[in-house]
Amino acid sequence: GPLARQDIDIDTLVSLAIADIDPASRERIVRSRTTSTRTASMHAGLMRLALRNLLTNALAYGPPDGPVTVQISDSDDPLALLIEVIDGGPGFPPELAPRLFTRGARGDHVNNPRGHGLGLYITQRILQMHGGEVRVRQEPSGLTMQLVVPQAFDD
């Protein structure tokens, strides 16, 4: 059925996702905001899971002592909330790119051996349920995973 959306406080969503992270790793997470938007329409539980998945990956694959940034911004075209998770890591190997969002896809240099390669697959499905997408940018300065959560809906 249709996704049950509510207006959710964005800062609370980020705080809850960070609270799900191992306490020893939380201090590496930095928050940044370039929008005055306080709330956005989404399914809170699913978006919390999507953000937690990205944070967990960034902490596991980024430099062990490096910061992981959660950047909140918005877009007018399309009208959307943008949540970026940025690490200073090397990103993923080119051969992983075609299957990055498939079940079981994992990098070779994992600092967290407990994963099953489902996080990005689940995150992509959550964003698809919201009518959004997950964008990936690999740059020399690190990897950025962006959640695009549309805020304009067709009735």
XYZ file of N, CA and C in Angstrom:
465
model
N 0.818 -1.195 0.000
C 0.000 0.000 0.000
C 0.849 1.240 0.000
N 0.196 2.403 0.056
C 0.932 3.656 0.045
C 1.763 3.815 1.318
N 2.865 4.508 1.181
C 3.768 4.739 2.297
C 3.155 5.757 3.253
N 3.106 5.437 4.527
C 2.562 6.347 5.543
C 3.618 7.393 5.886
N 3.370 8.614 5.436
C 4.296 9.719 5.675
C 3.761 10.621 6.772
N 4.690 11.216 7.508
C 4.357 12.225 8.506
C 5.399 13.333 8.407
N 5.036 14.524 8.889
C 6.041 15.579 8.994
C 6.928 15.238 10.178
N 8.208 15.065 9.895
C 9.181 14.622 10.883
C 10.220 15.715 11.090
N 10.579 15.961 12.353
C 11.652 16.897 12.650
C 12.973 16.281 12.178
N 13.645 16.981 11.288
C 14.851 16.442 10.655
C 15.973 16.229 11.671
N 16.167 17.198 12.572
C 17.241 17.062 13.560
C 16.991 15.879 14.497
N 15.731 15.648 14.830
C 15.399 14.493 15.675
C 15.703 13.196 14.933
N 15.363 13.139 13.651
C 15.663 11.959 12.839
C 17.162 11.668 12.849
N 17.969 12.708 12.624
C 19.427 12.532 12.604
C 19.916 12.076 13.981
N 19.400 12.681 15.032
C 19.805 12.300 16.393
C 19.475 10.844 16.687
N 18.299 10.385 16.272
C 17.914 8.992 16.502
C 18.814 8.031 15.736
N 19.125 8.364 14.481
C 20.002 7.500 13.689
C 21.394 7.430 14.316
N 21.896 8.567 14.790
C 23.211 8.579 15.442
C 23.171 7.779 16.742
N 22.067 7.864 17.478
C 21.937 7.112 18.733
C 21.976 5.603 18.500
N 21.643 5.160 17.291
C 21.687 3.740 16.949
C 23.108 3.227 16.715
N 24.049 4.140 16.572
C 25.438 3.799 16.263
C 26.172 3.426 17.557
N 27.167 2.564 17.438
C 28.005 2.178 18.571
C 28.529 3.448 19.252
N 28.350 3.557 20.571
C 28.771 4.775 21.285
C 30.234 5.165 21.038
N 31.111 4.201 20.855
C 32.525 4.506 20.634
C 32.756 5.217 19.303
N 31.843 5.072 18.356
C 31.992 5.686 17.032
C 31.225 6.996 16.875
N 30.282 7.264 17.759
C 29.422 8.455 17.618
C 30.196 9.757 17.594
N 31.297 9.811 18.343
C 32.050 11.067 18.422
C 32.666 11.460 17.083
N 32.780 10.537 16.163
C 33.327 10.833 14.827
C 32.295 11.512 13.920
N 31.036 11.491 14.302
C 29.975 12.018 13.443
C 29.799 13.514 13.687
N 29.856 14.268 12.598
C 29.725 15.722 12.615
C 28.455 16.089 11.873
N 27.692 17.022 12.427
C 26.465 17.480 11.768
C 26.713 18.814 11.085
N 26.083 18.979 9.921
C 26.171 20.234 9.185
C 24.810 20.497 8.559
N 24.434 21.769 8.504
C 23.107 22.128 7.987
C 23.228 23.380 7.140
N 22.667 23.344 5.928
C 22.663 24.520 5.058
C 21.242 24.909 4.671
N 20.268 24.442 5.424
C 18.875 24.772 5.164
C 18.200 25.154 6.479
N 17.212 26.015 6.369
C 16.442 26.364 7.568
C 15.217 25.463 7.724
N 15.013 24.554 6.782
C 13.894 23.628 6.842
C 14.006 22.775 8.102
N 12.946 22.727 8.883
C 12.965 21.999 10.142
C 12.312 20.621 10.047
N 11.278 20.503 9.191
C 10.557 19.234 9.077
C 10.470 18.813 7.612
N 10.243 17.528 7.412
C 10.060 16.990 6.070
C 9.103 15.806 6.161
N 8.396 15.555 5.073
C 7.430 14.468 5.010
C 8.130 13.165 4.630
N 8.020 12.170 5.515
C 8.665 10.874 5.273
C 8.151 9.856 6.283
N 8.525 8.614 6.087
C 8.268 7.557 7.064
C 9.477 7.548 7.989
N 9.284 7.960 9.240
C 10.400 8.170 10.164
C 11.225 6.905 10.400
N 10.572 5.784 10.649
C 11.297 4.554 10.940
C 12.149 4.085 9.782
N 11.597 4.157 8.578
C 12.353 3.714 7.403
C 13.515 4.652 7.097
N 13.287 5.968 7.207
C 14.369 6.908 6.928
C 15.465 6.821 7.994
N 15.080 6.534 9.220
C 16.074 6.321 10.285
C 16.958 5.134 9.922
N 16.362 4.057 9.447
C 17.119 2.877 9.036
C 18.040 3.199 7.865
N 17.545 3.924 6.868
C 18.362 4.281 5.704
C 19.574 5.108 6.126
N 19.345 6.115 6.963
C 20.450 6.959 7.416
C 21.427 6.166 8.277
N 20.911 5.332 9.151
C 21.783 4.493 9.983
C 22.661 3.597 9.105
N 22.087 3.028 8.046
C 22.876 2.183 7.142
C 24.034 2.957 6.522
N 23.762 4.194 6.081
C 24.828 4.995 5.475
C 25.896 5.370 6.498
N 25.467 5.727 7.698
C 26.428 6.071 8.750
C 27.305 4.875 9.109
N 26.681 3.711 9.251
C 27.427 2.499 9.583
C 28.475 2.198 8.526
N 28.088 2.313 7.248
C 29.041 2.072 6.161
C 30.179 3.087 6.178
N 29.837 4.368 6.357
C 30.872 5.406 6.357
C 31.859 5.180 7.501
N 31.364 4.791 8.649
C 32.244 4.528 9.791
C 33.105 3.288 9.562
N 32.551 2.295 8.883
C 33.277 1.048 8.645
C 34.293 1.164 7.515
N 33.972 1.905 6.458
C 34.821 1.956 5.276
C 35.697 3.202 5.209
N 35.357 4.241 5.954
C 36.168 5.457 5.955
C 37.402 5.273 6.816
N 38.277 6.287 6.841
C 39.457 6.213 7.701
C 39.050 5.997 9.159
N 39.710 5.113 9.879
C 39.282 4.730 11.225
C 39.134 5.879 12.220
N 39.920 6.929 12.064
C 39.828 8.053 12.993
C 39.258 9.300 12.345
N 38.861 9.194 11.088
C 38.367 10.362 10.364
C 36.915 10.672 10.673
N 36.519 11.928 10.456
C 35.136 12.308 10.702
C 34.195 11.787 9.618
N 32.946 11.624 9.990
C 31.855 11.326 9.057
C 30.854 12.461 9.235
N 30.525 13.138 8.138
C 29.644 14.300 8.205
C 28.252 13.945 7.710
N 27.238 14.385 8.455
C 25.848 14.313 8.017
C 25.468 15.740 7.633
N 25.252 15.965 6.342
C 24.934 17.288 5.804
C 23.456 17.336 5.430
N 22.711 18.283 6.000
C 21.290 18.457 5.697
C 21.132 19.695 4.824
N 20.499 19.527 3.683
C 20.218 20.644 2.791
C 18.898 20.354 2.095
N 18.536 21.211 1.165
C 17.314 20.960 0.400
C 17.522 21.359 -1.043
N 16.563 21.000 -1.852
C 16.628 21.248 -3.283
C 15.284 21.805 -3.730
N 15.313 22.753 -4.658
C 14.077 23.284 -5.227
C 13.655 22.522 -6.479
N 14.618 21.904 -7.168
C 14.303 21.192 -8.404
C 15.104 19.904 -8.467
N 14.559 18.797 -7.990
C 13.202 18.625 -7.497
C 13.076 19.144 -6.065
N 11.838 19.429 -5.654
C 11.577 19.839 -4.278
C 11.860 18.629 -3.392
N 12.952 18.701 -2.623
C 13.376 17.520 -1.865
C 14.255 17.906 -0.689
N 14.226 17.056 0.319
C 15.182 17.097 1.408
C 16.391 16.291 0.950
N 17.584 16.811 1.205
C 18.820 16.114 0.855
C 19.587 15.813 2.135
N 19.889 14.553 2.334
C 20.697 14.129 3.486
C 21.939 13.460 2.920
N 23.097 14.052 3.202
C 24.344 13.494 2.710
C 25.157 12.937 3.863
N 25.790 11.798 3.608
C 26.750 11.217 4.543
C 28.082 11.202 3.807
N 29.055 11.917 4.382
C 30.337 12.154 3.711
C 31.460 11.610 4.588
N 32.333 10.800 3.973
C 33.514 10.335 4.702
C 34.759 10.682 3.891
N 35.898 10.565 4.495
C 37.151 10.872 3.819
C 37.837 9.634 3.285
N 37.055 8.590 3.089
C 37.627 7.316 2.669
C 37.856 7.212 1.176
N 38.410 6.089 0.758
C 38.749 5.881 -0.646
C 37.549 5.539 -1.523
N 36.389 5.368 -0.929
C 35.230 4.966 -1.726
C 35.263 3.474 -1.981
N 34.613 3.075 -3.039
C 34.540 1.652 -3.357
C 35.306 1.382 -4.642
N 35.770 0.145 -4.823
C 36.505 -0.179 -6.040
C 35.590 -0.124 -7.267
N 36.120 0.260 -8.418
C 35.301 0.397 -9.630
C 34.505 -0.860 -9.983
N 35.055 -2.025 -9.699
C 34.345 -3.261 -10.046
C 33.103 -3.476 -9.188
N 33.006 -2.789 -8.051
C 31.828 -2.908 -7.188
C 30.685 -1.988 -7.643
N 31.012 -0.945 -8.406
C 30.017 0.065 -8.809
C 28.751 -0.516 -9.437
N 28.846 -1.449 -10.390
C 27.613 -1.938 -11.022
C 26.683 -2.698 -10.085
N 27.215 -3.211 -8.988
C 26.378 -3.996 -8.077
C 26.306 -3.406 -6.672
N 26.624 -2.122 -6.549
C 26.699 -1.456 -5.252
C 25.408 -1.589 -4.454
N 24.255 -1.541 -5.129
C 22.963 -1.572 -4.437
C 22.274 -2.927 -4.533
N 23.027 -3.977 -4.838
C 22.436 -5.315 -4.912
C 22.657 -6.045 -3.582
N 21.816 -7.022 -3.330
C 21.949 -7.827 -2.105
C 23.298 -8.515 -2.081
N 23.950 -8.444 -0.935
C 25.210 -9.157 -0.744
C 26.448 -8.431 -1.224
N 26.314 -7.247 -1.815
C 27.490 -6.518 -2.297
C 28.258 -5.955 -1.109
N 29.553 -6.278 -1.047
C 30.410 -5.799 0.045
C 31.783 -5.466 -0.508
N 32.407 -4.466 0.104
C 33.778 -4.141 -0.244
C 34.740 -5.107 0.431
N 35.985 -5.099 -0.018
C 36.992 -6.014 0.522
C 37.682 -5.490 1.776
N 37.693 -4.190 1.964
C 38.443 -3.608 3.077
C 37.505 -3.189 4.215
N 36.740 -4.137 4.684
C 35.724 -3.863 5.696
C 36.348 -3.816 7.092
N 36.076 -2.723 7.824
C 36.494 -2.635 9.224
C 35.445 -3.283 10.130
N 34.292 -3.624 9.573
C 33.199 -4.213 10.339
C 32.805 -5.533 9.668
N 33.374 -6.650 10.103
C 33.130 -7.925 9.432
C 31.743 -8.516 9.687
N 30.909 -7.865 10.513
C 29.608 -8.444 10.860
C 28.546 -8.222 9.798
N 28.774 -7.341 8.835
C 27.756 -7.010 7.847
C 27.468 -8.149 6.890
N 26.336 -8.014 6.205
C 25.922 -9.038 5.240
C 25.747 -8.483 3.837
N 26.122 -7.231 3.620
C 25.989 -6.651 2.288
C 24.553 -6.292 1.947
N 23.736 -5.959 2.945
C 22.328 -5.618 2.703
C 22.025 -4.136 2.905
N 22.912 -3.398 3.562
C 22.626 -2.017 3.947
C 22.268 -1.104 2.787
N 23.087 -1.090 1.740
C 22.804 -0.196 0.611
C 21.605 -0.678 -0.199
N 21.422 -1.983 -0.281
C 20.238 -2.520 -0.961
C 18.969 -2.042 -0.250
N 18.947 -2.177 1.074
C 17.784 -1.755 1.861
C 17.590 -0.244 1.752
N 18.675 0.506 1.840
C 18.593 1.968 1.738
C 17.994 2.385 0.404
N 18.439 1.781 -0.669
C 17.883 2.117 -1.987
C 16.384 1.797 -2.050
N 15.981 0.672 -1.513
C 14.555 0.297 -1.522
C 13.730 1.304 -0.721
N 14.237 1.750 0.412
C 13.526 2.736 1.233
C 13.339 4.028 0.459
N 14.391 4.485 -0.220
C 14.273 5.722 -0.981
C 13.329 5.556 -2.167
N 13.340 4.398 -2.802
C 12.385 4.140 -3.884
C 10.955 4.184 -3.363
N 10.719 3.658 -2.165
C 9.380 3.695 -1.566
C 8.930 5.132 -1.314
N 9.874 6.027 -1.085
C 9.583 7.447 -0.881
C 9.516 8.213 -2.207
N 9.758 7.523 -3.319
C 9.797 8.195 -4.621
C 11.103 8.924 -4.850
N 12.117 8.602 -4.047
C 13.401 9.282 -4.134
C 14.485 8.382 -4.672
N 15.716 8.746 -4.365
C 16.853 7.981 -4.859
C 18.057 8.176 -3.952
N 19.033 7.283 -4.134
C 20.324 7.398 -3.465
C 21.334 7.761 -4.545
N 22.041 8.861 -4.335
C 23.079 9.295 -5.271
C 24.439 9.071 -4.638
N 25.414 8.736 -5.480
C 26.765 8.449 -5.014
C 27.744 9.353 -5.751
N 28.637 9.991 -4.978
C 29.724 10.780 -5.574
C 31.033 10.327 -4.947
N 31.939 9.862 -5.799
C 33.284 9.510 -5.346
C 34.217 10.605 -5.803
N 34.876 11.237 -4.850
C 35.801 12.319 -5.155
C 37.110 12.035 -4.436
N 38.190 12.694 -4.829
C 39.462 12.467 -4.132
C 39.367 12.756 -2.628
N 38.467 13.660 -2.241
C 38.337 14.014 -0.825
C 37.483 13.019 -0.037
N 36.850 12.077 -0.727
C 36.046 11.080 -0.023
C 34.792 10.696 -0.774
N 33.985 9.883 -0.130
C 32.753 9.370 -0.706
C 31.565 10.101 -0.095
N 30.608 10.486 -0.958
C 29.370 11.100 -0.504
C 28.216 10.233 -0.953
N 27.360 9.844 -0.008
C 26.126 9.136 -0.300
C 24.994 10.112 0.025
N 24.150 10.394 -0.953
C 23.091 11.391 -0.788
C 21.718 10.737 -0.892
N 20.888 10.977 0.125
C 19.498 10.544 0.106
C 18.667 11.714 -0.412
N 17.912 11.492 -1.473
C 17.029 12.513 -2.043
C 15.607 12.103 -1.679
N 14.985 12.883 -0.772
C 13.647 12.566 -0.263
C 12.669 13.607 -0.817
N 11.913 13.250 -1.865
C 10.998 14.227 -2.485
C 9.971 14.751 -1.498
N 9.593 16.025 -1.690
C 8.613 16.661 -0.818
C 7.395 17.169 -1.584
N 7.340 16.915 -2.886
C 6.161 17.246 -3.688
C 5.530 15.927 -4.098
N 4.227 15.809 -3.878
C 3.572 14.529 -4.095
C 2.378 14.687 -5.022
N 2.161 13.688 -5.854
C 0.960 13.623 -6.697
C -0.120 12.908 -5.920
N -1.310 13.478 -5.901
C -2.416 12.822 -5.198
C -3.154 11.883 -6.101
